[in-house]
PDB file of C-alpha atoms in Angstrom:
ATOM      1  CA  MET L  91      -0.121   0.124   0.321  1.00 66.00           C
ATOM      2  CA  GLY L  92       1.433   3.233  -0.936  1.00 81.00           C
ATOM      3  CA  TYR L  93       1.505   6.564   0.333  1.00 82.00           C
ATOM      4  CA  ARG L  94      -1.674   7.681  -1.550  1.00 86.00           C
ATOM      5  CA  GLU L  95      -3.643   5.239  -0.202  1.00 86.00           C
ATOM      6  CA  LEU L  96      -2.503   5.078   2.894  1.00 82.00           C
ATOM      7  CA  LEU L  97      -3.699   8.881   2.748  1.00 83.00           C
ATOM      8  CA  GLN L  98      -7.003   8.011   0.828  1.00 87.00           C
ATOM      9  CA  ALA L  99      -7.668   5.005   4.024  1.00 86.00           C
ATOM     10  CA  LEU L 100      -6.858   7.878   6.267  1.00 85.00           C
ATOM     11  CA  GLU L 101      -8.945  10.311   4.884  1.00 88.00           C
ATOM     12  CA  GLU L 102     -11.602   7.879   4.689  1.00 88.00           C
ATOM     13  CA  GLU L 103     -11.133   6.612   8.574  1.00 89.00           C
ATOM     14  CA  VAL L 104     -11.135  10.317   9.317  1.00 88.00           C
ATOM     15  CA  GLY L 105     -14.200  11.530   7.357  1.00 89.00           C
ATOM     16  CA  ARG L 106     -16.256   8.129   8.793  1.00 91.00           C
ATOM     17  CA  GLN L 107     -14.827   9.195  12.418  1.00 91.00           C
ATOM     18  CA  VAL L 108     -15.855  12.883  11.307  1.00 90.00           C
ATOM     19  CA  ARG L 109     -19.225  11.332  10.399  1.00 92.00           C
ATOM     20  CA  GLU L 110     -19.745   9.259  13.629  1.00 91.00           C
ATOM     21  CA  LEU L 111     -18.817  12.566  15.712  1.00 90.00           C
ATOM     22  CA  GLN L 112     -21.454  14.325  14.132  1.00 92.00           C
ATOM     23  CA  GLU L 113     -24.341  11.817  14.003  1.00 92.00           C
ATOM     24  CA  GLN L 114     -23.208  11.157  17.922  1.00 93.00           C
ATOM     25  CA  ALA L 115     -23.264  15.384  18.406  1.00 91.00           C
ATOM     26  CA  ARG L 116     -26.472  14.939  16.495  1.00 93.00           C
ATOM     27  CA  ARG L 117     -27.823  12.154  18.475  1.00 93.00           C
ATOM     28  CA  GLU L 118     -26.898  14.004  21.691  1.00 92.00           C
ATOM     29  CA  GLY L 119     -27.931  17.416  20.743  1.00 92.00           C
ATOM     30  CA  GLN L 120     -31.321  15.380  19.909  1.00 94.00           C
ATOM     31  CA  ARG L 121     -31.486  13.588  23.217  1.00 93.00           C
ATOM     32  CA  LEU L 122     -30.470  17.044  25.020  1.00 92.00           C
ATOM     33  CA  LEU L 123     -33.245  18.694  22.968  1.00 92.00           C
ATOM     34  CA  GLU L 124     -35.857  15.630  24.333  1.00 94.00           C
ATOM     35  CA  GLU L 125     -34.573  15.908  27.686  1.00 93.00           C
ATOM     36  CA  THR L 126     -34.570  19.756  27.909  1.00 93.00           C
ATOM     37  CA  ARG L 127     -38.378  19.637  26.588  1.00 94.00           C
ATOM     38  CA  ARG L 128     -39.306  16.761  29.116  1.00 95.00           C
ATOM     39  CA  GLU L 129     -38.016  19.176  31.919  1.00 94.00           C
ATOM     40  CA  VAL L 130     -39.355  22.233  30.919  1.00 94.00           C
ATOM     41  CA  ALA L 131     -42.551  20.555  30.450  1.00 93.00           C
ATOM     42  CA  VAL L 132     -42.529  19.113  33.838  1.00 94.00           C
ATOM     43  CA  GLU L 133     -41.459  22.635  34.759  1.00 95.00           C
ATOM     44  CA  ARG L 134     -44.266  24.544  33.058  1.00 95.00           C
ATOM     45  CA  GLU L 135     -46.778  21.794  34.295  1.00 95.00           C
ATOM     46  CA  ALA L 136     -45.527  22.214  38.247  1.00 94.00           C
ATOM     47  CA  VAL L 137     -45.779  26.006  37.625  1.00 94.00           C
ATOM     48  CA  LEU L 138     -49.552  25.970  35.613  1.00 94.00           C
ATOM     49  CA  THR L 139     -50.137  23.324  39.001  1.00 95.00           C
ATOM     50  CA  ARG L 140     -48.906  26.050  41.881  1.00 95.00           C
ATOM     51  CA  GLU L 141     -50.461  29.127  40.166  1.00 95.00           C
ATOM     52  CA  ARG L 142     -53.629  26.941  39.753  1.00 95.00           C
ATOM     53  CA  ARG L 143     -53.862  26.049  43.754  1.00 96.00           C
ATOM     54  CA  ARG L 144     -52.332  29.762  44.056  1.00 95.00           C
ATOM     55  CA  PHE L 145     -56.107  30.895  42.036  1.00 95.00           C
ATOM     56  CA  GLU L 146     -57.997  28.348  43.551  1.00 95.00           C
ATOM     57  CA  GLU L 147     -56.368  29.837  47.416  1.00 95.00           C
ATOM     58  CA  GLU L 148     -57.390  33.175  46.024  1.00 95.00           C
ATOM     59  CA  ALA L 149     -60.241  32.592  45.144  1.00 94.00           C
ATOM     60  CA  GLY L 150     -61.505  30.265  47.824  1.00 94.00           C
ATOM     61  CA  ARG L 151     -60.407  33.373  50.119  1.00 96.00           C
ATOM     62  CA  ALA L 152     -62.356  36.172  48.252  1.00 94.00           C
ATOM     63  CA  LEU L 153     -65.568  33.886  48.021  1.00 95.00           C
ATOM     64  CA  SER L 154     -65.303  33.280  51.553  1.00 95.00           C
ATOM     65  CA  ARG L 155     -64.950  37.351  52.109  1.00 95.00           C
ATOM     66  CA  ALA L 156     -67.424  37.794  50.008  1.00 95.00           C
ATOM     67  CA  ARG L 157     -69.934  34.956  52.245  1.00 95.00           C
ATOM     68  CA  LEU L 158     -68.958  36.790  54.842  1.00 95.00           C
ATOM     69  CA  GLU L 159     -69.841  39.951  53.969  1.00 95.00           C
ATOM     70  CA  GLN L 160     -73.576  39.118  52.256  1.00 95.00           C
ATOM     71  CA  GLU L 161     -73.976  36.946  56.102  1.00 93.00           C
ATOM     72  CA  ARG L 162     -72.915  40.399  57.774  1.00 94.00           C
ATOM     73  CA  GLY L 163     -75.573  42.055  55.881  1.00 94.00           C
ATOM     74  CA  LEU L 164     -78.205  40.029  56.498  1.00 92.00           C
ATOM     75  CA  LEU L 165     -77.371  39.356  60.044  1.00 91.00           C
ATOM     76  CA  GLY L 166     -77.041  43.181  60.085  1.00 93.00           C
ATOM     77  CA  GLU L 167     -80.620  43.762  58.077  1.00 93.00           C
ATOM     78  CA  LYS L 168     -82.345  40.914  60.693  1.00 91.00           C
ATOM     79  CA  ARG L 169     -80.877  42.712  63.366  1.00 92.00           C
ATOM     80  CA  ARG L 170     -82.417  45.760  62.290  1.00 94.00           C
ATOM     81  CA  LEU L 171     -85.612  44.179  61.763  1.00 92.00           C
ATOM     82  CA  LEU L 172     -86.038  42.837  64.599  1.00 92.00           C
ATOM     83  CA  ALA L 173     -85.141  45.951  66.143  1.00 92.00           C
ATOM     84  CA  GLU L 174     -87.955  47.797  64.214  1.00 94.00           C
ATOM     85  CA  LEU L 175     -90.519  44.704  65.451  1.00 91.00           C
ATOM     86  CA  ARG L 176     -89.234  45.424  68.976  1.00 89.00           C
ATOM     87  CA  ARG L 177     -89.744  49.155  68.900  1.00 90.00           C
ATOM     88  CA  GLU L 178     -93.178  48.814  67.361  1.00 90.00           C
ATOM     89  CA  ALA L 179     -94.288  45.875  70.003  1.00 86.00           C
ATOM     90  CA  GLU L 180     -93.164  48.598  72.444  1.00 82.00           C
ATOM     91  CA  ALA L 181     -95.314  51.460  70.955  1.00 83.00           C
ATOM     92  CA  ARG L 182     -98.386  48.824  70.799  1.00 81.00           C
ATOM     93  CA  LEU L 183     -97.908  47.214  74.820  1.00 76.00           C
ATOM     94  CA  PRO L 184     -99.573  50.319  76.665  1.00 71.00           C
ATOM     95  CA  GLY L 185    -102.396  50.445  74.347  1.00 71.00           C
ATOM     96  CA  LEU L 186    -103.416  46.710  75.772  1.00 71.00           C
ATOM     97  CA  GLY L 187    -103.299  47.576  79.179  1.00 60.00           C
ATOM     98  CA  GLU L 188    -106.910  46.790  79.449  1.00 72.00           C
ATOM     99  CA  ALA L 189    -108.392  46.852  83.101  1.00 71.00           C
ATOM    100  CA  THR L 190    -108.146  43.348  83.751  1.00 78.00           C
ATOM    101  CA  LEU L 191    -104.442  42.704  82.715  1.00 83.00           C
ATOM    102  CA  LEU L 192    -104.110  45.929  85.175  1.00 86.00           C
ATOM    103  CA  ALA L 193    -105.424  43.786  88.211  1.00 87.00           C
ATOM    104  CA  ARG L 194    -102.999  41.135  87.602  1.00 88.00           C
ATOM    105  CA  LEU L 195    -100.030  43.171  86.966  1.00 88.00           C
ATOM    106  CA  ALA L 196    -100.792  45.056  90.273  1.00 89.00           C
ATOM    107  CA  ASP L 197    -101.327  41.879  91.722  1.00 89.00           C
ATOM    108  CA  GLU L 198     -97.798  40.419  91.029  1.00 90.00           C
ATOM    109  CA  LEU L 199     -96.229  43.604  92.987  1.00 89.00           C
ATOM    110  CA  VAL L 200     -97.950  43.017  95.976  1.00 88.00           C
ATOM    111  CA  PRO L 201     -95.677  40.676  97.666  1.00 89.00           C
ATOM    112  CA  GLU L 202     -92.756  43.100  97.022  1.00 86.00           C
ATOM    113  CA  LEU L 203     -94.678  46.354  98.373  1.00 86.00           C
ATOM    114  CA  GLY L 204     -93.331  46.026 102.043  1.00 82.00           C
ATOM    115  CA  ASP L 205     -94.961  48.459 104.845  1.00 85.00           C
ATOM    116  CA  GLY L 206     -94.450  52.126 104.119  1.00 86.00           C
ATOM    117  CA  PRO L 207     -96.412  54.385 101.784  1.00 89.00           C
ATOM    118  CA  LEU L 208     -97.106  53.457  98.383  1.00 90.00           C
ATOM    119  CA  GLU L 209     -97.546  55.318  95.284  1.00 90.00           C
ATOM    120  CA  PHE L 210     -99.122  53.607  92.174  1.00 89.00           C
ATOM    121  CA  ARG L 211     -99.188  55.284  88.725  1.00 89.00           C
ATOM    122  CA  VAL L 212    -101.524  53.556  85.998  1.00 89.00           C
ATOM    123  CA  ASP L 213    -102.760  55.012  82.719  1.00 86.00           C
ATOM    124  CA  LYS L 214    -104.844  58.386  83.022  1.00 88.00           C
ATOM    125  CA  GLY L 215    -108.483  56.934  83.652  1.00 87.00           C
ATOM    126  CA  GLN L 216    -107.646  53.308  85.023  1.00 88.00           C
ATOM    127  CA  GLU L 217    -106.692  55.432  88.624  1.00 91.00           C
ATOM    128  CA  GLU L 218    -110.389  54.281  89.701  1.00 93.00           C
ATOM    129  CA  TYR L 219    -110.542  50.873  88.454  1.00 91.00           C
ATOM    130  CA  LEU L 220    -107.133  50.113  90.782  1.00 90.00           C
ATOM    131  CA  ARG L 221    -108.654  51.617  93.782  1.00 92.00           C
ATOM    132  CA  GLN L 222    -111.717  49.590  93.662  1.00 94.00           C
ATOM    133  CA  HIS L 223    -109.532  46.322  93.220  1.00 92.00           C
ATOM    134  CA  LEU L 224    -107.328  46.951  95.864  1.00 91.00           C
ATOM    135  CA  SER L 225    -110.350  47.576  98.090  1.00 93.00           C
ATOM    136  CA  GLN L 226    -111.559  44.660  97.190  1.00 92.00           C
ATOM    137  CA  ARG L 227    -108.220  42.366  96.823  1.00 92.00           C
ATOM    138  CA  HIS L 228    -105.740  43.959  99.004  1.00 90.00           C
ATOM    139  CA  PRO L 229    -107.372  46.882 101.166  1.00 89.00           C
ATOM    140  CA  GLY L 230    -104.528  47.045 103.555  1.00 88.00           C
ATOM    141  CA  LEU L 231    -102.617  48.815 100.810  1.00 86.00           C
ATOM    142  CA  LEU L 232    -105.186  50.852  99.827  1.00 87.00           C
ATOM    143  CA  LEU L 233    -104.877  52.629 103.039  1.00 88.00           C
ATOM    144  CA  ARG L 234    -101.600  53.538 102.352  1.00 89.00           C
ATOM    145  CA  ALA L 235    -101.262  53.799  98.849  1.00 90.00           C
ATOM    146  CA  THR L 236    -101.895  56.988  96.864  1.00 88.00           C
ATOM    147  CA  ILE L 237    -103.137  55.881  93.207  1.00 91.00           C
ATOM    148  CA  THR L 238    -102.252  59.054  90.046  1.00 89.00           C
ATOM    149  CA  GLY L 239    -102.328  58.605  86.483  1.00 89.00           C
ATOM    150  CA  ALA L 240     -99.612  58.665  84.241  1.00 84.00           C
ATOM    151  CA  ALA L 241     -99.804  61.046  81.387  1.00 78.00           C
ATOM    152  CA  ASP L 242     -98.177  58.787  79.281  1.00 79.00           C
ATOM    153  CA  ARG L 243     -99.840  55.712  78.804  1.00 76.00           C
ATOM    154  CA  CYS L 244     -97.789  52.622  80.175  1.00 78.00           C
ATOM    155  CA  GLY L 245    -100.015  50.038  79.908  1.00 80.00           C
ATOM    156  CA  GLY L 246     -99.478  48.450  83.629  1.00 83.00           C
ATOM    157  CA  VAL L 247     -98.621  49.514  86.882  1.00 85.00           C
ATOM    158  CA  LYS L 248     -95.232  51.399  88.136  1.00 87.00           C
ATOM    159  CA  VAL L 249     -95.175  51.859  92.332  1.00 89.00           C
ATOM    160  CA  SER L 250     -93.233  54.440  94.225  1.00 86.00           C
ATOM    161  CA  LEU L 251     -91.644  52.627  97.723  1.00 85.00           C
ATOM    162  CA  ALA L 252     -92.134  55.270 100.135  1.00 78.00           C
ATOM    163  CA  GLY L 253     -90.384  57.887  96.984  1.00 76.00           C
ATOM    164  CA  ARG L 254     -87.295  55.759  97.225  1.00 78.00           C
ATOM    165  CA  GLN L 255     -87.551  52.719  95.089  1.00 74.00           C
ATOM    166  CA  LEU L 256     -89.598  52.285  92.007  1.00 84.00           C
ATOM    167  CA  LEU L 257     -91.280  48.613  90.919  1.00 85.00           C
ATOM    168  CA  ASP L 258     -92.336  48.703  86.922  1.00 87.00           C
ATOM    169  CA  ASN L 259     -94.689  45.948  86.270  1.00 85.00           C
ATOM    170  CA  THR L 260     -95.550  47.795  82.537  1.00 84.00           C
ATOM    171  CA  LEU L 261     -96.320  46.162  79.502  1.00 83.00           C
ATOM    172  CA  PRO L 262     -92.763  47.431  77.799  1.00 85.00           C
ATOM    173  CA  SER L 263     -90.603  46.887  80.676  1.00 88.00           C
ATOM    174  CA  ARG L 264     -92.023  43.362  80.718  1.00 86.00           C
ATOM    175  CA  LEU L 265     -91.260  43.035  76.942  1.00 88.00           C
ATOM    176  CA  GLN L 266     -87.624  44.446  77.506  1.00 90.00           C
ATOM    177  CA  LYS L 267     -86.699  41.607  80.039  1.00 92.00           C
ATOM    178  CA  ALA L 268     -88.255  39.392  78.062  1.00 90.00           C
ATOM    179  CA  TRP L 269     -86.978  39.936  74.974  1.00 92.00           C
ATOM    180  CA  PRO L 270     -82.931  38.261  75.145  1.00 93.00           C
ATOM    181  CA  LEU L 271     -85.743  34.956  75.714  1.00 92.00           C
ATOM    182  CA  LEU L 272     -87.783  35.693  73.026  1.00 89.00           C
ATOM    183  CA  GLU L 273     -85.443  36.893  70.436  1.00 90.00           C
ATOM    184  CA  GLY L 274     -83.937  33.532  69.310  1.00 89.00           C
ATOM    185  CA  GLY L 275     -87.330  31.878  68.990  1.00 91.00           C
ATOM    186  CA  ILE L 276     -88.926  35.644  67.127  1.00 89.00           C
ATOM    187  CA  ALA L 277     -85.565  35.153  64.512  1.00 89.00           C
ATOM    188  CA  THR L 278     -86.249  31.373  63.329  1.00 90.00           C
ATOM    189  CA  ILE L 279     -90.167  32.114  63.265  1.00 90.00           C
ATOM    190  CA  LEU L 280     -89.421  35.396  60.698  1.00 87.00           C
ATOM    191  CA  PHE L 281     -86.017  34.136  59.373  1.00 88.00           C
ATOM    192  CA  GLY L 282     -86.267  30.485  59.276  1.00 84.00           C
ATOM    193  CA  GLU L 283     -84.583  27.369  61.193  1.00 65.00           C
ATOM    194  CA  GLY L 284     -80.904  27.555  62.282  1.00 57.00           C
ATOM    195  CA  ASP L 285     -81.125  31.853  63.020  1.00 48.00           C
ATOM    196  CA  GLY L 286     -81.889  31.706  66.434  1.00 50.00           C
ATOM    197  CA  GLY L 287     -78.905  33.215  67.260  1.00 53.00           C
ATOM    198  CA  VAL L 288     -79.743  36.588  65.146  1.00 58.00           C
TER     199      VAL L 288
END
């Protein structure tokens, strides 16, 4: 084998090795490209998942805030309606203070009246009825009592004990005492089940 043939064989070998190296480089480049694409796809999916989760959490918080605001608004409106109902009841109750009710309300106070002078205050026009009732049921009280008619209707009776202590057994005062016990039941009737804690 001559120099020329040796050169040609060497040239062919170098060409073959170059082609092999080029093919290896191409395959390695292809492998790196595919690996990079896979890694980018995985990273993209991870970023999308994180962002989706963050968005869902933010949306959940926003929805919770909106629901809370709505519930606060509803609660405020329910309280306003209950307060309006209470004011209306307080305004109407004195008009319900008929004579037989007055007698019962006065009788409820008798055990607390003690031995001193008494001043009964009732709605104007009911003084005589109370006087008759006390003379029949509690004659001892009538001897030490004065009965006056109040200018404002109270629907019941107030008693001043020796000018120091006032016992109030009027319909509005009874409503005021009973309201905390009644409010939950009224709310349930008005607004439905489960709203008794207004």
